[in-house]
CSV table of C-alpha atoms in Angstrom, one decimal:
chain,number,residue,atom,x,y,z
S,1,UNK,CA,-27.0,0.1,12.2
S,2,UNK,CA,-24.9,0.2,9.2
S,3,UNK,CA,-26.6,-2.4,6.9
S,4,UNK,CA,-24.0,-5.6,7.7
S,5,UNK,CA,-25.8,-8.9,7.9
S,6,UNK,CA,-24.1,-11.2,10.5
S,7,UNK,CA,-22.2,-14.0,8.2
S,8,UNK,CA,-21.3,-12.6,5.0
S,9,UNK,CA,-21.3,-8.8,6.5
S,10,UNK,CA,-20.2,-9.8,9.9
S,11,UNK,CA,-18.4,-13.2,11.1
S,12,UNK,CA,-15.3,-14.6,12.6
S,13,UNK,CA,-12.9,-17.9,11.8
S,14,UNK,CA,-10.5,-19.7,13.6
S,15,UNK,CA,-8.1,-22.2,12.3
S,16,UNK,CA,-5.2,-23.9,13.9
S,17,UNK,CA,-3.1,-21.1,13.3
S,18,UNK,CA,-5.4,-17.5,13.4
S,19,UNK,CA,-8.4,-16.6,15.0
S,20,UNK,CA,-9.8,-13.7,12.0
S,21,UNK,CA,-12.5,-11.7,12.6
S,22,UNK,CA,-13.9,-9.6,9.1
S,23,UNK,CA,-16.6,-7.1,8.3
S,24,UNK,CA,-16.8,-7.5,4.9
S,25,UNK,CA,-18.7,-5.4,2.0
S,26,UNK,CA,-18.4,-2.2,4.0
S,27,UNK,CA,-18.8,1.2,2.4
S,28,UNK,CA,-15.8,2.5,2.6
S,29,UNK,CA,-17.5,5.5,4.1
S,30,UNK,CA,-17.8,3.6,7.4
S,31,UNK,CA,-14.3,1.9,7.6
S,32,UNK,CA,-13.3,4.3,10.8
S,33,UNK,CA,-16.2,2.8,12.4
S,34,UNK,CA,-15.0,-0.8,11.4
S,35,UNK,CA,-11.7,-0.1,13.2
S,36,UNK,CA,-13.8,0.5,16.6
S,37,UNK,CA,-15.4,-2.6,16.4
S,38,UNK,CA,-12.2,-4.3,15.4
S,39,UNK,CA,-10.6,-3.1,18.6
S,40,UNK,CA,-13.4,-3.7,20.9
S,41,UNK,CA,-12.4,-7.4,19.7
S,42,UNK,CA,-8.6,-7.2,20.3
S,43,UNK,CA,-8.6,-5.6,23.7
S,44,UNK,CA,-12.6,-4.8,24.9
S,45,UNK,CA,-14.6,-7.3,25.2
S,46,UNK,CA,-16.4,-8.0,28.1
S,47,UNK,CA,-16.7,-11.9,28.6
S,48,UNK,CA,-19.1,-13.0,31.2
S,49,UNK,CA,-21.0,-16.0,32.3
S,50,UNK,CA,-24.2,-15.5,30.3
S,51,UNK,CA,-22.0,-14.9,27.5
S,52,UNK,CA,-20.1,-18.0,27.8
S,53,UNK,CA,-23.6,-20.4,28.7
S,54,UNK,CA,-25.1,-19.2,25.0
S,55,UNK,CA,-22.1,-19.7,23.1
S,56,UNK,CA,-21.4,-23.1,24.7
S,57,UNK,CA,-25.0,-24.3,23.4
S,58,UNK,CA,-24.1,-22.8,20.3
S,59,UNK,CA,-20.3,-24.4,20.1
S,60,UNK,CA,-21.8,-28.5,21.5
S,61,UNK,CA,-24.6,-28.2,18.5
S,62,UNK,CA,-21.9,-27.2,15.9
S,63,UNK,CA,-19.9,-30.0,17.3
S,64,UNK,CA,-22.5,-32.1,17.1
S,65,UNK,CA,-23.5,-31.4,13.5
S,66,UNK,CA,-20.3,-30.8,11.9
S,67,UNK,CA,-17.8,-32.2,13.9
S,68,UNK,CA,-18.4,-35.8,14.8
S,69,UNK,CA,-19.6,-36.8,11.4
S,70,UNK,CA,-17.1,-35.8,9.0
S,71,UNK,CA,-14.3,-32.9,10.5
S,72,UNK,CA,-13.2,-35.3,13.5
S,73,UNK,CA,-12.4,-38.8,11.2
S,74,UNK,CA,-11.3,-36.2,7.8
S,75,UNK,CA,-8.3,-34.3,10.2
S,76,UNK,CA,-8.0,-37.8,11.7
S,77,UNK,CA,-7.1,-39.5,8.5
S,78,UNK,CA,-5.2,-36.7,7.0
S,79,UNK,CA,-3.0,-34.5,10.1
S,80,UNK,CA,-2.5,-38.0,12.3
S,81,UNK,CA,0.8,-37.4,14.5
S,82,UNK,CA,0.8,-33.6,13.8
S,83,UNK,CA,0.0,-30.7,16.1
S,84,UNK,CA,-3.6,-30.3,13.4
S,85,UNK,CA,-5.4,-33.6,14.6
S,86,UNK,CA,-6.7,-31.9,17.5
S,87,UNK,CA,-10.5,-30.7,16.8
S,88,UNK,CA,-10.2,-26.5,16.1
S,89,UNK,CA,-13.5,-26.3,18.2
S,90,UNK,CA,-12.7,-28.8,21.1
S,91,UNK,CA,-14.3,-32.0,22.5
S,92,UNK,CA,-17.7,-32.1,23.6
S,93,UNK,CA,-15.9,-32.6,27.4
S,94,UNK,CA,-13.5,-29.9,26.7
S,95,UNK,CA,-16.7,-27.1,25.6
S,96,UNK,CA,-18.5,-28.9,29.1
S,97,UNK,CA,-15.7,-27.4,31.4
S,98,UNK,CA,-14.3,-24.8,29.8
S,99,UNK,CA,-15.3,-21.9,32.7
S,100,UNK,CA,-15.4,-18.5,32.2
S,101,UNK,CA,-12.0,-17.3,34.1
S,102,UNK,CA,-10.5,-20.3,31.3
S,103,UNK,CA,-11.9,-17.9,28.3
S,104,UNK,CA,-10.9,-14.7,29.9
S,105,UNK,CA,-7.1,-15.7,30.8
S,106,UNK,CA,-6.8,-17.3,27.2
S,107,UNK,CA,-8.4,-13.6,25.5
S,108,UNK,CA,-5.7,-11.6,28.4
S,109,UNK,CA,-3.1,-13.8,27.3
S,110,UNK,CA,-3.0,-14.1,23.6
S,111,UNK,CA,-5.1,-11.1,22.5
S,112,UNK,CA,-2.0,-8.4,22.6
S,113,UNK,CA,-1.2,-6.3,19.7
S,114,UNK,CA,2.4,-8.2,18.8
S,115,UNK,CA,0.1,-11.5,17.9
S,116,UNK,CA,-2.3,-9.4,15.9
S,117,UNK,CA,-2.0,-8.3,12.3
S,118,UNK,CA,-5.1,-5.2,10.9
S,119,UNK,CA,-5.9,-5.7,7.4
S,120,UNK,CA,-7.9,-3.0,5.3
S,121,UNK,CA,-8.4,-4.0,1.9
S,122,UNK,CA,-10.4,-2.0,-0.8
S,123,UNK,CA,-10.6,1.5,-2.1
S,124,UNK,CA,-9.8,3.5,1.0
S,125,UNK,CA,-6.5,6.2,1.2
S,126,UNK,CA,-3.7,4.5,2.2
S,127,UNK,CA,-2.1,7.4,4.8
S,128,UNK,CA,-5.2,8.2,6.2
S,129,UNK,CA,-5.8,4.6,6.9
S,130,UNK,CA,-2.8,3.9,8.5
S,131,UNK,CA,-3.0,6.9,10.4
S,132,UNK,CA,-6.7,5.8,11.7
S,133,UNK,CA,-5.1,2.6,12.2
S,134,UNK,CA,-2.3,3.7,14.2
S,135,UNK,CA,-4.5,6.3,16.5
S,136,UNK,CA,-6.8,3.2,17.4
S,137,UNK,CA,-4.5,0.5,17.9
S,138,UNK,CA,-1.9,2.5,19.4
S,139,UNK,CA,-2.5,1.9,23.0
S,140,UNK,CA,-3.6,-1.4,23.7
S,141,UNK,CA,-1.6,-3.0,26.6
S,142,UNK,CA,1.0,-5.3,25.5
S,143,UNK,CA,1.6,-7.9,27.4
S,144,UNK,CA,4.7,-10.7,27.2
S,145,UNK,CA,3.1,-13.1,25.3
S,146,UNK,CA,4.8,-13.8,21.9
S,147,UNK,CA,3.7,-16.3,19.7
S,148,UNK,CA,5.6,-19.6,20.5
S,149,UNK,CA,7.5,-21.0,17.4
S,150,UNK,CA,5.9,-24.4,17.0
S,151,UNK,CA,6.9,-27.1,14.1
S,152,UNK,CA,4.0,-26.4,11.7
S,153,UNK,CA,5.2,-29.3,9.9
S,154,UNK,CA,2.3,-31.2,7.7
S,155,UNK,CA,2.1,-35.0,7.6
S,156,UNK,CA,3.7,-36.5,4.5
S,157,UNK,CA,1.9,-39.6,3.2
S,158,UNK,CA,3.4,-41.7,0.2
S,159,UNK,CA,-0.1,-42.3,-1.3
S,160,UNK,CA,-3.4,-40.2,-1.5
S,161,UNK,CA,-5.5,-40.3,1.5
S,162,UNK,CA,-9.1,-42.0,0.4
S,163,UNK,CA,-11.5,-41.2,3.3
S,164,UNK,CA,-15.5,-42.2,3.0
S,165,UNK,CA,-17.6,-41.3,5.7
S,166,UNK,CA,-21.6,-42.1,5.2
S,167,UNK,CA,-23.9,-39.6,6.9
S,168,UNK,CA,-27.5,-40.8,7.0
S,169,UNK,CA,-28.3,-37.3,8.6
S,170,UNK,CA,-26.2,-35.5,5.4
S,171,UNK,CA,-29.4,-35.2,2.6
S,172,UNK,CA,-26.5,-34.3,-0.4
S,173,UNK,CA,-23.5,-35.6,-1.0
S,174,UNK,CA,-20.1,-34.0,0.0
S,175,UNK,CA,-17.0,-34.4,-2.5
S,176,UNK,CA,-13.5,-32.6,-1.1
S,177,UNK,CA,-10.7,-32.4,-1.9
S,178,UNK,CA,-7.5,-31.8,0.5
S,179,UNK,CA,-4.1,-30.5,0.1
C-alpha cells in the first residue's frame, strides 16, 4: 500500500550469525507503520502448513540454483572445521523434513526481544523514535532463551584459498573475492 517493492523495498537475510529483516527507502513519513510490520515479524507471525509447503518449494529451488553449484564447495573450501561450513539454507533432506511444529518451536524459541536488536536509520527525530520504538516493542513475551556464546572463531589458512568451480548452467562468469 505504501509504494515498497518486495526486494529492494521489502526483503529479509540470514547469515550464520543474524536473521535481518529491512524495509528500506521508506518515507520517513511512514516509519511508525514500519515498526508494526517489524513486530508482526519478531513476535506475530502466524506460521502454518500452507505457509511452510510454498516456502519449501521456494527454499529446494534456491538450493538448487545457488547452493549446489558454487555456495556449498566455496564455504567448503574456505570455513572447513568451523561452525560456518554448514549450508545457511540447509540440505535438500533437511528443507524435505523440516515440519511445521520444527519452524514454530525454532521462531517461539529464538524470536524474544533480548536476541533482537531495532535499527532506524535516516532522517527521523531521534526521541520520538525511540519512544515509538519503546511503546511497540515493549511488551513482547520474553522468554529464557539467551543467545549461547559460541567460538565464532574463522579458519586460518597459511596460503590463499584458490577455488574454481565451472558452471555450464552459469551464462557469465563469477569472480569473488573472500575475506
Amino acid at each position: 500500500r505504501n509504494g515498497l517493492p518486495f526486494g529492494p523495498g521489502l526483503n529479509a537475510s540470514t547469515s550464520h550469525l543474524s536473521t535481518c529483516y529491512e524495509l528500506n527507502d521508506v518515507p520517513v513519513a511512514i516509519t511508525d507503520t514500519c515498526l508494526l510490520v517489524l513486530r508482526e515479524f519478531a513476535d506475530g507471525l502466524s506460521l502454518t502448513g500452507e505457509a511452510l509447503e510454498t516456502e519449501r518449494i521456494a527454499i529446494l529451488e534456491e538450493e538448487r540454483m545457488r547452493g549446489a553449484a558454487h555456495y556449498f564447495p566455496l564455504m567448503n573450501s574456505m570455513m572447513a572445521g568451523t561452525r560456518y561450513e554448514r549450508p545457511i539454507i540447509g540440505t535438500p533432506e533437511s528443507i524435505r523434513e523440516i515440519t511445521i511444529n520444527d519452524i514454530r518451536d525454532y521462531y517461539n524459541k529464538w524470536y524474544q526481544p533480548q536476541n533482537q536488536a531495532v535499527i532506524v536509520m535516516g532522517d527521523v527525530d531521534v526521541d520520538k523514535t525511540v519512544e515509538k520504538i519503546k511503546s511497540v516493542f515493549s511488551d513482547m513475551r520474553r522468554g529464557d532463551s539467551e543467545v549461547p556464546d559460541f567460538d565464532y572463531a574463522i579458519a586460518k589458512h597459511s596460503d590463499p584459498r584458490v577455488l574454481i568451480l565451472r558452471d555450464h548452467t552459469i551464462s557469465d562468469a563469477r569472480v569473488g573475492f573472500y575475506f
